[in-house]
């Protein structure tokens, strides 16, 4: 869900087993979280440590890089 509430997880369904790196940045560009996984089709990222704000979420695989807006509201 977006916005994400405190304690919620960001669930990413990739469709195929692949390695993925998840980067979450503040809107000022500071890296807030980084998660890396190998050979998974579903990835769960715990974002409960993030403060109320908008973030930029970047998902990097061998095939593509996808960037989107993420909102955390407690």
PDB file of C-alpha atoms in Angstrom:
ATOM      1  CA  UNK A   1       0.000   0.000   0.000  1.00  0.00           C
ATOM      2  CA  UNK A   2       1.062   3.561  -0.615  1.00  0.00           C
ATOM      3  CA  UNK A   3       1.023   5.428   1.730  1.00  0.00           C
ATOM      4  CA  UNK A   4       2.647   2.960   4.094  1.00  0.00           C
ATOM      5  CA  UNK A   5       1.677   3.039   7.758  1.00  0.00           C
ATOM      6  CA  UNK A   6       4.119   2.495  10.627  1.00  0.00           C
ATOM      7  CA  UNK A   7       5.110  -1.140  10.981  1.00  0.00           C
ATOM      8  CA  UNK A   8       3.909  -2.037   7.518  1.00  0.00           C
ATOM      9  CA  UNK A   9       6.121  -3.733   5.000  1.00  0.00           C
ATOM     10  CA  UNK A  10       6.730  -2.795   1.404  1.00  0.00           C
ATOM     11  CA  UNK A  11       6.034  -5.959  -0.605  1.00  0.00           C
ATOM     12  CA  UNK A  12       7.499  -6.247  -4.084  1.00  0.00           C
ATOM     13  CA  UNK A  13       6.408  -8.965  -6.518  1.00  0.00           C
ATOM     14  CA  UNK A  14       8.960  -9.446  -9.275  1.00  0.00           C
ATOM     15  CA  UNK A  15       7.229 -12.178 -11.274  1.00  0.00           C
ATOM     16  CA  UNK A  16      10.432 -14.183 -11.754  1.00  0.00           C
ATOM     17  CA  UNK A  17      13.220 -15.235  -9.435  1.00  0.00           C
ATOM     18  CA  UNK A  18      15.951 -12.630  -9.686  1.00  0.00           C
ATOM     19  CA  UNK A  19      18.362 -10.595  -7.620  1.00  0.00           C
ATOM     20  CA  UNK A  20      17.066  -7.180  -6.610  1.00  0.00           C
ATOM     21  CA  UNK A  21      18.547  -4.216  -4.793  1.00  0.00           C
ATOM     22  CA  UNK A  22      16.084  -1.855  -3.101  1.00  0.00           C
ATOM     23  CA  UNK A  23      17.300   1.668  -2.369  1.00  0.00           C
ATOM     24  CA  UNK A  24      15.145   4.162  -0.504  1.00  0.00           C
ATOM     25  CA  UNK A  25      16.205   7.804  -0.575  1.00  0.00           C
ATOM     26  CA  UNK A  26      14.913  10.941   1.118  1.00  0.00           C
ATOM     27  CA  UNK A  27      13.714  13.638  -1.265  1.00  0.00           C
ATOM     28  CA  UNK A  28      17.004  15.449  -0.585  1.00  0.00           C
ATOM     29  CA  UNK A  29      18.910  12.415  -1.946  1.00  0.00           C
ATOM     30  CA  UNK A  30      20.162  10.870   1.314  1.00  0.00           C
ATOM     31  CA  UNK A  31      20.115   7.069   1.235  1.00  0.00           C
ATOM     32  CA  UNK A  32      17.814   5.890   4.032  1.00  0.00           C
ATOM     33  CA  UNK A  33      17.598   2.107   3.435  1.00  0.00           C
ATOM     34  CA  UNK A  34      19.307  -0.431   1.248  1.00  0.00           C
ATOM     35  CA  UNK A  35      18.206  -4.047   0.899  1.00  0.00           C
ATOM     36  CA  UNK A  36      19.679  -6.674  -1.392  1.00  0.00           C
ATOM     37  CA  UNK A  37      18.320 -10.131  -2.161  1.00  0.00           C
ATOM     38  CA  UNK A  38      19.280 -13.024  -4.403  1.00  0.00           C
ATOM     39  CA  UNK A  39      17.038 -15.257  -6.492  1.00  0.00           C
ATOM     40  CA  UNK A  40      13.638 -14.270  -5.085  1.00  0.00           C
ATOM     41  CA  UNK A  41      10.314 -13.461  -6.766  1.00  0.00           C
ATOM     42  CA  UNK A  42       8.854 -11.655  -3.714  1.00  0.00           C
ATOM     43  CA  UNK A  43      10.748  -9.154  -1.575  1.00  0.00           C
ATOM     44  CA  UNK A  44       9.585  -7.649   1.735  1.00  0.00           C
ATOM     45  CA  UNK A  45      11.167  -4.432   3.020  1.00  0.00           C
ATOM     46  CA  UNK A  46      10.505  -3.309   6.608  1.00  0.00           C
ATOM     47  CA  UNK A  47      10.038   0.473   6.446  1.00  0.00           C
ATOM     48  CA  UNK A  48       8.932   0.957  10.055  1.00  0.00           C
ATOM     49  CA  UNK A  49      12.175   2.805  10.841  1.00  0.00           C
ATOM     50  CA  UNK A  50      11.365   5.593   8.365  1.00  0.00           C
ATOM     51  CA  UNK A  51       9.865   8.891   9.556  1.00  0.00           C
ATOM     52  CA  UNK A  52       6.711  10.471   8.097  1.00  0.00           C
ATOM     53  CA  UNK A  53       7.781  11.788   4.722  1.00  0.00           C
ATOM     54  CA  UNK A  54       7.936  11.196   1.010  1.00  0.00           C
ATOM     55  CA  UNK A  55      10.762   9.034  -0.290  1.00  0.00           C
ATOM     56  CA  UNK A  56      12.126   7.832  -3.592  1.00  0.00           C
ATOM     57  CA  UNK A  57      12.175   4.043  -3.920  1.00  0.00           C
ATOM     58  CA  UNK A  58      14.491   2.488  -6.493  1.00  0.00           C
ATOM     59  CA  UNK A  59      14.386  -1.181  -7.485  1.00  0.00           C
ATOM     60  CA  UNK A  60      17.406  -2.445  -9.425  1.00  0.00           C
ATOM     61  CA  UNK A  61      17.486  -5.866 -11.124  1.00  0.00           C
ATOM     62  CA  UNK A  62      19.668  -7.317 -13.856  1.00  0.00           C
ATOM     63  CA  UNK A  63      16.999  -6.390 -16.403  1.00  0.00           C
ATOM     64  CA  UNK A  64      15.704  -2.987 -15.308  1.00  0.00           C
ATOM     65  CA  UNK A  65      15.756  -0.142 -12.820  1.00  0.00           C
ATOM     66  CA  UNK A  66      12.398   1.188 -11.620  1.00  0.00           C
ATOM     67  CA  UNK A  67      12.020   4.336  -9.552  1.00  0.00           C
ATOM     68  CA  UNK A  68       8.869   5.532  -7.794  1.00  0.00           C
ATOM     69  CA  UNK A  69       7.519   7.701  -5.009  1.00  0.00           C
ATOM     70  CA  UNK A  70       6.926   6.173  -1.557  1.00  0.00           C
ATOM     71  CA  UNK A  71       4.926   7.906   1.187  1.00  0.00           C
ATOM     72  CA  UNK A  72       5.223   6.920   4.857  1.00  0.00           C
ATOM     73  CA  UNK A  73       2.449   8.128   7.200  1.00  0.00           C
ATOM     74  CA  UNK A  74       2.250   7.066  10.831  1.00  0.00           C
TER      75      UNK A  74
END
